[in-house]
Short mmCIF file of C-alpha atoms and ligand atoms in Angstrom, two decimals:
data_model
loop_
_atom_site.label_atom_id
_atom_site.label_comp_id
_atom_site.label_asym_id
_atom_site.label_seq_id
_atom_site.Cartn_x
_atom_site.Cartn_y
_atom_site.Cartn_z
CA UNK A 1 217.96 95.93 -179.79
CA UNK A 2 218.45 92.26 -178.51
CA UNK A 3 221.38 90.15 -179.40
CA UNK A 4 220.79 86.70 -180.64
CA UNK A 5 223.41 83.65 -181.13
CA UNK A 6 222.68 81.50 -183.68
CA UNK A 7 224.89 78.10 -185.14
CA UNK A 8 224.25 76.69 -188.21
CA UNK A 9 223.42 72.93 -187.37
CA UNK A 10 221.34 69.98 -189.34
CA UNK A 11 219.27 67.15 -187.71
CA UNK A 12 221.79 64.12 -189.39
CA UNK A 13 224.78 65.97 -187.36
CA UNK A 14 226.15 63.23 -185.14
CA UNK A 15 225.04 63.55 -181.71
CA UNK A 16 228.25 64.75 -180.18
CA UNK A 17 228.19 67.64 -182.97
CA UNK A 18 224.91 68.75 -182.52
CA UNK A 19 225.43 68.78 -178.55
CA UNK A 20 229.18 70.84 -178.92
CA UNK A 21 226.84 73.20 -181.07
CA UNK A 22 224.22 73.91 -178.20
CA UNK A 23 226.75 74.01 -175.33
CA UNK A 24 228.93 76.26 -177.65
CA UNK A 25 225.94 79.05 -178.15
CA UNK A 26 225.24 78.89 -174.33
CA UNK A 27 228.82 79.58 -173.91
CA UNK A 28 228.45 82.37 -176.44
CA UNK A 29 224.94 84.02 -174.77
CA UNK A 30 226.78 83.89 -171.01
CA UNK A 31 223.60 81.61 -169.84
CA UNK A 32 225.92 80.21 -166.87
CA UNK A 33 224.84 83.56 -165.63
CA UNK A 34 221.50 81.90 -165.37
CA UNK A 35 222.57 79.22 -163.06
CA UNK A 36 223.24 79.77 -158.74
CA UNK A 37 224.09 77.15 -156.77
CA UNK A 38 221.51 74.83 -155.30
CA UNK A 39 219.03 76.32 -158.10
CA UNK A 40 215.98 74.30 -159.26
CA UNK A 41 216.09 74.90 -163.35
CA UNK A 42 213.18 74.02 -165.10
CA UNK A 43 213.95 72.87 -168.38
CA UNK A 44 210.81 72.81 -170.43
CA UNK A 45 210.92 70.80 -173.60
CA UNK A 46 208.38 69.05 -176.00
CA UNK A 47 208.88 65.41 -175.32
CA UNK A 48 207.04 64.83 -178.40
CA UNK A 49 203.37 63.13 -179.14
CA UNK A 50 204.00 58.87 -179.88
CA UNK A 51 204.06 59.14 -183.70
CA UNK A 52 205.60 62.33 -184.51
CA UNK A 53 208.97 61.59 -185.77
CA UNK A 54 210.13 65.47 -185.77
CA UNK A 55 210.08 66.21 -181.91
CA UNK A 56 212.92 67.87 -180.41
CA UNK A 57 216.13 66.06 -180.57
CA UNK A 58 217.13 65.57 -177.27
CA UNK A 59 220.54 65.26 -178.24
CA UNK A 60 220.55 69.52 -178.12
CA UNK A 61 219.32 68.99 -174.82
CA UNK A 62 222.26 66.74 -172.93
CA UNK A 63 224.74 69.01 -172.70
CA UNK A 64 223.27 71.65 -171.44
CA UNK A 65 221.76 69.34 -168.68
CA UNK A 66 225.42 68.87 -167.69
CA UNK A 67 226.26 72.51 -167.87
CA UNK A 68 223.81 73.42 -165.58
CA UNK A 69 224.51 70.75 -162.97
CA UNK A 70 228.25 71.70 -163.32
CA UNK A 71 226.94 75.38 -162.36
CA UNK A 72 225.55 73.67 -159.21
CA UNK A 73 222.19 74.14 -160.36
CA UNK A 74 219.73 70.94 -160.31
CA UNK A 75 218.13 70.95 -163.86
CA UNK A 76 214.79 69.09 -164.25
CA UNK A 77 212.91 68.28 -167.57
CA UNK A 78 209.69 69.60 -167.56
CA UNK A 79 206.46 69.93 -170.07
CA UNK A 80 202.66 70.39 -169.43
CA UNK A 81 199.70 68.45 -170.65
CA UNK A 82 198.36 69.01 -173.93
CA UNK A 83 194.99 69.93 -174.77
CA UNK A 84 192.55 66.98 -176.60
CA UNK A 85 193.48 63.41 -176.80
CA UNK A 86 196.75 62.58 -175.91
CA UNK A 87 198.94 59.81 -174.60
CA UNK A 88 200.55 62.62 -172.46
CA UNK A 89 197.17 63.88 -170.68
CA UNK A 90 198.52 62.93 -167.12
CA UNK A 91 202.08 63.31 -165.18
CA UNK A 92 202.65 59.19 -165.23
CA UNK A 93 201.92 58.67 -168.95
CA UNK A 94 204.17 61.67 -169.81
CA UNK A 95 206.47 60.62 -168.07
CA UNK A 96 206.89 57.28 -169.73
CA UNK A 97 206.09 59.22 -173.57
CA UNK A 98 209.58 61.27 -172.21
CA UNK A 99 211.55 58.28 -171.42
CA UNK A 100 210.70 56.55 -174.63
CA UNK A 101 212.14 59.73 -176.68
CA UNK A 102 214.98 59.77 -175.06
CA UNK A 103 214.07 62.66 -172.25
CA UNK A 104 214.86 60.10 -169.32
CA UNK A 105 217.03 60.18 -165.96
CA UNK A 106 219.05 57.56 -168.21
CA UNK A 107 219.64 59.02 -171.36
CA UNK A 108 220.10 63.00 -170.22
CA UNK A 109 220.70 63.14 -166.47
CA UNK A 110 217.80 64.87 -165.49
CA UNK A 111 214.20 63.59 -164.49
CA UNK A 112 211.32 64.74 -166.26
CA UNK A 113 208.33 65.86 -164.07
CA UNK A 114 205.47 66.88 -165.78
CA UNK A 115 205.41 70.78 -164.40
CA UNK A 116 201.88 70.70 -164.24
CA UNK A 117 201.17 68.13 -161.67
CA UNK A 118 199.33 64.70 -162.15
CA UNK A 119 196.26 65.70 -164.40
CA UNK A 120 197.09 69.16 -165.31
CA UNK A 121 195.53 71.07 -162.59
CA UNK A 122 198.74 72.51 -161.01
CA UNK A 123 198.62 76.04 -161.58
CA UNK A 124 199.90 79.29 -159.85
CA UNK A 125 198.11 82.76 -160.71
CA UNK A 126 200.11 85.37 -162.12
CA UNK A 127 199.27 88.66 -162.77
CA UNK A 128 199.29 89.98 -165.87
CA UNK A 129 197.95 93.86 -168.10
CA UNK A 130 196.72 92.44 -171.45
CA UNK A 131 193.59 93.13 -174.08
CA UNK A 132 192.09 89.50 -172.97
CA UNK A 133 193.41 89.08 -168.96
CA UNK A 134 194.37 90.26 -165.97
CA UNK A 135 194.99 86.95 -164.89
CA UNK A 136 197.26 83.77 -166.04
CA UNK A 137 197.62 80.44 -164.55
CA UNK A 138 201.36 79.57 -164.49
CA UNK A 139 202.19 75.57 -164.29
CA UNK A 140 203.13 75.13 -160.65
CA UNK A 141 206.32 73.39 -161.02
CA UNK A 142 207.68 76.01 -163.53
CA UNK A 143 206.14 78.88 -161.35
CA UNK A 144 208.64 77.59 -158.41
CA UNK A 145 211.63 76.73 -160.39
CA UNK A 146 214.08 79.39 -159.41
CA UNK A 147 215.12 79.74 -163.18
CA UNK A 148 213.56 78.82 -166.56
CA UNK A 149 215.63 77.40 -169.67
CA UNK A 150 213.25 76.99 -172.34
CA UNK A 151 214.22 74.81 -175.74
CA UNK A 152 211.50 75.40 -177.92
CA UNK A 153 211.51 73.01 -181.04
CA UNK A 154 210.22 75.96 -183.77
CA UNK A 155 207.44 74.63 -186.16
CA UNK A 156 205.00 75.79 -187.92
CA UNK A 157 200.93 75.75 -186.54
CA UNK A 158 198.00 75.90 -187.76
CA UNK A 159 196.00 77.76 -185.10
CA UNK A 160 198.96 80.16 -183.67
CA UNK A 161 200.62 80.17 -187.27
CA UNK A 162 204.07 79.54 -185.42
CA UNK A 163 205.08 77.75 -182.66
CA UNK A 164 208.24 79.32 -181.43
CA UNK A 165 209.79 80.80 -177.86
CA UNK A 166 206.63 82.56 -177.61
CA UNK A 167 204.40 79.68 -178.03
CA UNK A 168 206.32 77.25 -175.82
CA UNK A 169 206.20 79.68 -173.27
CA UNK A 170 202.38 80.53 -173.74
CA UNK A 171 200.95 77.50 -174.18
CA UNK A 172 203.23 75.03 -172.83
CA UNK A 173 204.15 76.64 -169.80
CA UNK A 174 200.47 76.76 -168.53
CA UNK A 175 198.26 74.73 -167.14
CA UNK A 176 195.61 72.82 -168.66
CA UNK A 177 192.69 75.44 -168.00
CA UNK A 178 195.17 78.26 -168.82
CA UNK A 179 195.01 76.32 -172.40
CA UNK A 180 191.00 76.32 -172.05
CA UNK A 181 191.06 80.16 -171.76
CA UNK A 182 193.51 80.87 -174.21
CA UNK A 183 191.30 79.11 -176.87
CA UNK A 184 188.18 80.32 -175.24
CA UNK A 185 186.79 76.73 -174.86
CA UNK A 186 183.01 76.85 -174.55
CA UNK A 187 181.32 74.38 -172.92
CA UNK A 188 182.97 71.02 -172.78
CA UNK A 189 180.48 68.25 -173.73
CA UNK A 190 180.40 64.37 -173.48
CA UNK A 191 181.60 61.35 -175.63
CA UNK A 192 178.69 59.24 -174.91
CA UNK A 193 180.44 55.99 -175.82
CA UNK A 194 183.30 56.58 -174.24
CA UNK A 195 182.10 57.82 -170.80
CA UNK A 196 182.38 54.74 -168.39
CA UNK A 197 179.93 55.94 -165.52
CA UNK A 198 182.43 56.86 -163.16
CA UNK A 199 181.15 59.94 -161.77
CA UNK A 200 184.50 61.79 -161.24
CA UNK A 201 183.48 64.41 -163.37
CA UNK A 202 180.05 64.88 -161.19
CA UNK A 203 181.92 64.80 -158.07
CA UNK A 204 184.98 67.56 -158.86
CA UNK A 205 182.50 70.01 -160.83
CA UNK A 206 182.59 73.43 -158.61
CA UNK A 207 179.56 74.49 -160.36
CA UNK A 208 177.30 71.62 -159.63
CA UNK A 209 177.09 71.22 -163.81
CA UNK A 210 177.06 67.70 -164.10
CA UNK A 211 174.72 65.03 -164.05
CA UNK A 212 174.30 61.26 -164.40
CA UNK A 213 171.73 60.34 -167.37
CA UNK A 214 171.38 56.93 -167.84
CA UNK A 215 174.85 56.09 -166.82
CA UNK A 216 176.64 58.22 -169.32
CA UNK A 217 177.73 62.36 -167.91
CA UNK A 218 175.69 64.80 -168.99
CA UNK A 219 176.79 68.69 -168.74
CA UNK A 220 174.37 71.55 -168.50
CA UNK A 221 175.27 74.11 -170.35
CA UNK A 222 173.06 76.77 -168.25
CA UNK A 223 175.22 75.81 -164.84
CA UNK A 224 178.79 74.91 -166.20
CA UNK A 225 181.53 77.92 -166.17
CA UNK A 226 183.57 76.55 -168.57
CA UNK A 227 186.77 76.08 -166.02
CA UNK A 228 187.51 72.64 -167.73
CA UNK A 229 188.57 70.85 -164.74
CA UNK A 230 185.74 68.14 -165.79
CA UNK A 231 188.64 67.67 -168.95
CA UNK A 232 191.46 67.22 -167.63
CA UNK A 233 190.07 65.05 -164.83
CA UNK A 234 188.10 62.47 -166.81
CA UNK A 235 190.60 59.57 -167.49
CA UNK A 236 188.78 58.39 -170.43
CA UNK A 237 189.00 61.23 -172.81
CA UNK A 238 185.31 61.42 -172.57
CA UNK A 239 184.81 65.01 -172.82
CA UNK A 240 186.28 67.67 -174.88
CA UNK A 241 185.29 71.58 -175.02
CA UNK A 242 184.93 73.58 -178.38
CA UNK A 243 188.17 75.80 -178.99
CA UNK A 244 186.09 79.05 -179.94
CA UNK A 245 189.74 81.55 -180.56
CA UNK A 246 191.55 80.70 -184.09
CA UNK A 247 194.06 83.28 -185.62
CA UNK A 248 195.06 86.48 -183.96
CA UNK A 249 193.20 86.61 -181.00
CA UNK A 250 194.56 83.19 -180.01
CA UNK A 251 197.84 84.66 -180.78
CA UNK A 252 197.29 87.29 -178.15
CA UNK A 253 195.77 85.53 -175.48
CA UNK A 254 198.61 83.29 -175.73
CA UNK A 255 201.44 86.04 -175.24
CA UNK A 256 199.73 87.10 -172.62
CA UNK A 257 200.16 83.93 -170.84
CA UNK A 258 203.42 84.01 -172.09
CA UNK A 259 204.47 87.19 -170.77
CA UNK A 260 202.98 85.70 -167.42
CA UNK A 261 205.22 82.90 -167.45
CA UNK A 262 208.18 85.31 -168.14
CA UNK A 263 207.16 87.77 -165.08
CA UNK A 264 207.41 84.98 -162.46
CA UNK A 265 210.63 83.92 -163.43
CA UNK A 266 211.62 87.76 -162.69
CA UNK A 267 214.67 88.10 -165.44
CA UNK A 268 215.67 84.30 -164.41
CA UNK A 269 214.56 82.73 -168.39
CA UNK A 270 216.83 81.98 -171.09
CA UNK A 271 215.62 80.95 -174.60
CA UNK A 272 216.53 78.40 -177.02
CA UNK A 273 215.16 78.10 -180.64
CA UNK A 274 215.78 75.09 -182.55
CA UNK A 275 215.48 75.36 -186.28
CA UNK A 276 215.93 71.96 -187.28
CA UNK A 277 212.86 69.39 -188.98
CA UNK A 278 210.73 72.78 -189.73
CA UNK A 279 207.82 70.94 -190.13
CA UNK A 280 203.78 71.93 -190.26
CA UNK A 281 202.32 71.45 -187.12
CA UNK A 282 204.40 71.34 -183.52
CA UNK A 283 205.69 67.93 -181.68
CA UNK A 284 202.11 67.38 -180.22
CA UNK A 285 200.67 66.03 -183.33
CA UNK A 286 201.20 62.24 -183.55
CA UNK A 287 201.94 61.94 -187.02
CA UNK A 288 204.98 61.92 -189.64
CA UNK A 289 205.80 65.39 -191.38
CA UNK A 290 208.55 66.34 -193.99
CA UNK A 291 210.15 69.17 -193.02
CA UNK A 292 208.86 72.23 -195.18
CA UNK A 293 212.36 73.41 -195.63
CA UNK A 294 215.71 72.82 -194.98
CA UNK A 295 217.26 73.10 -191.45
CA UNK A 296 219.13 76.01 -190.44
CA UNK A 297 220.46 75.92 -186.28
CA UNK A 298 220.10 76.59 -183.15
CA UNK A 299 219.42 80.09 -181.73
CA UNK A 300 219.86 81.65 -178.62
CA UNK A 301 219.35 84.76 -176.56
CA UNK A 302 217.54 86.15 -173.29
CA UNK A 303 214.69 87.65 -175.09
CA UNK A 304 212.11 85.47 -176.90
CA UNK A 305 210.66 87.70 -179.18
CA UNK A 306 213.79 88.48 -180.73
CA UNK A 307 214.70 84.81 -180.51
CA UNK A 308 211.55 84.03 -182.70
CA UNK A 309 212.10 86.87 -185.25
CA UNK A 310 215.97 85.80 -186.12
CA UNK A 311 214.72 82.60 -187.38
CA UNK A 312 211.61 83.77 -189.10
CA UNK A 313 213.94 86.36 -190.99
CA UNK A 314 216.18 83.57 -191.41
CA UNK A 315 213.35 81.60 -193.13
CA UNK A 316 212.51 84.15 -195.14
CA UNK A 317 215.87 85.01 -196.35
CA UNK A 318 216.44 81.67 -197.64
CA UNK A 319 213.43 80.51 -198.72
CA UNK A 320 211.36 83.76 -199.71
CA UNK A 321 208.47 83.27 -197.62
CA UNK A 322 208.02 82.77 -193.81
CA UNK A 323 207.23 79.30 -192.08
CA UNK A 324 203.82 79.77 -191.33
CA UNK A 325 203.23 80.31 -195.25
CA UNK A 326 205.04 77.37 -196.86
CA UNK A 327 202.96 75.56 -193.99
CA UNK A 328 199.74 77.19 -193.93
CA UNK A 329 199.08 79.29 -197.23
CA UNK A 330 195.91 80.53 -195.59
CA UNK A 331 196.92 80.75 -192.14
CA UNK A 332 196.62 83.64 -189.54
CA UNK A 333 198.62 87.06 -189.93
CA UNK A 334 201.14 86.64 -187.38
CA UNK A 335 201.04 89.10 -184.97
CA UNK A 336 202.05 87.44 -182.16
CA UNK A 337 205.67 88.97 -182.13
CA UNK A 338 204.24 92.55 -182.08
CA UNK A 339 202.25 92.29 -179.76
CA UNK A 340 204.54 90.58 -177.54
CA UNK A 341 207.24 93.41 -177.77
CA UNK A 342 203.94 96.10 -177.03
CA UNK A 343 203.74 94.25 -173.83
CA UNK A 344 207.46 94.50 -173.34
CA UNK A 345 208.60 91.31 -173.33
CA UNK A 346 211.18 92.12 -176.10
CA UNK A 347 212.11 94.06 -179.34
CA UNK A 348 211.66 93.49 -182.49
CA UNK A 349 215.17 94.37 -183.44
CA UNK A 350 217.73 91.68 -183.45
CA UNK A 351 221.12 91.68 -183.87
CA UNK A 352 222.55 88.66 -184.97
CA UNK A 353 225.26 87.07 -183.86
CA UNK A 354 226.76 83.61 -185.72
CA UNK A 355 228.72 81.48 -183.24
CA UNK A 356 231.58 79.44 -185.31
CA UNK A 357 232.52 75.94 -184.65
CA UNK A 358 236.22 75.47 -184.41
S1 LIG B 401 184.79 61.40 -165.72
FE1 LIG B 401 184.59 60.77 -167.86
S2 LIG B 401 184.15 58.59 -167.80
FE2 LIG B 401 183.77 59.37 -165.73
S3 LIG B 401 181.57 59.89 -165.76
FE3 LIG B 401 182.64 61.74 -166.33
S4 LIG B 401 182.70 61.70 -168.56
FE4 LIG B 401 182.18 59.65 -167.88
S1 LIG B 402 183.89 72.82 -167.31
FE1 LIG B 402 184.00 73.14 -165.07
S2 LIG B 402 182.00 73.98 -164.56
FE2 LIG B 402 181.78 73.08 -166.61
S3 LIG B 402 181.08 71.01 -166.22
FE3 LIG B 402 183.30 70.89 -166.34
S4 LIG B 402 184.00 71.06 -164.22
FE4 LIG B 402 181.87 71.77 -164.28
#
């Protein structure tokens, strides 16, 4: 049984409110414990792509900046590089995405650094006993953080069915290739038009895979082992790989890079869940959402399967379905949870816990 905090909260709460709320359910889950003097704290967060108007409120986020520096800690704000097109693929335009929602030095006391280095190749290897690896790539700056804080805007998704804890820790604490694997990206292949000749792809290839044809890349598929370095590196957005896992098998590859993220931090991660702007698809799509339904608070505990159940249950209890369905009425079965707690990152029983505001 894991014990979960939870305060009912709404996105139009002032700013003040909404930060009281957050500080009072870290209060409430003893994360000070968390924090030792001199610590580096990685605080990942979804920055949000330009576009999406749903992203994480960093207003949730300020106080407990503050908390942890009071604890003697030195919090950073941290995220990795998405897969596809994005105007966060490298560390400097992520940076500037972060500042411009509100993430900045300025606005929350922290800097952001992106915790995968400058194009997403900053990785640490972790192991790890799952169906799919034996192996995960941990984003090098989280990796060396002596402790994690991780608040996880919840959404909806149409590939993992929810993007929760789990997913934010999965997905977003990994690095680029890590992402590759977990979708089982085939071979990458070039945007003709929008290759530029520059060879960077032909000179950084381990396997010798790429060539020059007529001034555009070219990758052969009989040499190339898929590593996806040639995807992160090209500055263009010139070449993309096939995502090959969907549904429940992306599910599990991603806990078990998850529960790789959550081994190196050796009992040293504490999870937040907001439940606010419960929208379809997670703060990297670059596009306006309604929320799905309405928002319910912030949750908080040290174990992020139990985390991710309280608000599904909430979900369901008020609404009669889960997220994933209102979102995705064909979507995948999630089993993500399960299979989580099988590899013992958490249970699947929850006590709840509601935190009141005085
Ligand atoms: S790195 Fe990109 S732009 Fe440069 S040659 Fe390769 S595909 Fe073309
Ligand atoms: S995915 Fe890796 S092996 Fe394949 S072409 Fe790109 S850099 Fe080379």
């Amino acid at each position: 049984m894991s014990t979960v905090h939870w305060v009912s909260a709404r996105r139009e709460d002032a700013p003040a409110l909404l930060e009281a709320k957050a500080l009072a359910l870290w209060d409430a889950a003893g994360f000070s414990t968390l924090i030792q003097p001199n610590d580096l704290v990685a605080v990942k967060v979804t920055v949000g792509e330009p576009g999406n108007r749903t992203y994480l409120t960093p207003h949730v986020v300020k106080g407990l900046i503050r908390e942890i520096s009071l604890g003697g800690g030195r919090p950073f704000l941290t995220d990795t590089a998405p897969l596809g097109e994005s105007a966060r693929a490298n560390a400097a335009s992520h940076a500037l995405v972060a500042h411009r929602h509100g993430f900045g030095l300025g606005a929350l006391g922290a800097p952001f650094v992106a915790a995968d280095g400058l194009s997403g190749l900053s990785e640490v290897a972790v192991p790890v006993r799952g169906r799919h690896f034996q192996e995960v790539r941990v984003a090098a700056a989280i990796h060396e953080a002596d402790a994690l804080l991780v608040v996880a805007h919840v959404t909806a998704h149409l590939g993992a069915g929810l993007s929760g804890v789990l997913k934010h820790l999965g997905m977003g604490c990994v690095s680029r290739r890590s992402k590759l694997l977990i979708h089982r990206a085939g071979t990458p292949s070039v945007v003709a038009a929008r290759c530029v000749g520059c060879e960077v792809c032909v000179s950084s290839c381990p396997r010798s895979a790429v060539e020059m044809v007529d001034g555009r890349a070219w990758i052969d598929p009989e040499r190339c082992g898929s590593c996806g370095d040639c995807v992160s590196l090209c500055r263009q957005g010139a070449i993309s790989a096939p995502w090959e896992a969907h549904g429940e098998e992306l599910q599990e590859r991603m806990v078990e890079h998850a529960a790789g993220v959550v081994a190196a931090k050796r009992g040293r991660a504490a999870f937040i869940g907001v439940a606010l702007d419960l929208v379809a698809e997670c703060d990297c799509a670059g596009k306006r959402m309604m929320p799905l339904v309405e928002d319910i608070g912030l949750f908080a505990g040290w174990d992020p399967v139990a985390v991710d159940l309280a608000i599904q249950r909430m979900v369901r209890q008020r609404t009669g379905d889960t997220l994933e369905r209102w979102a995705h009425r064909a979507g995948p079965a999630l089993v993500q949870h399960r299979y989580a707690s099988s590899l013992g990152m958490g249970s699947e029983e929850v006590e709840l816990v509601e935190v009141a505001m005085r």
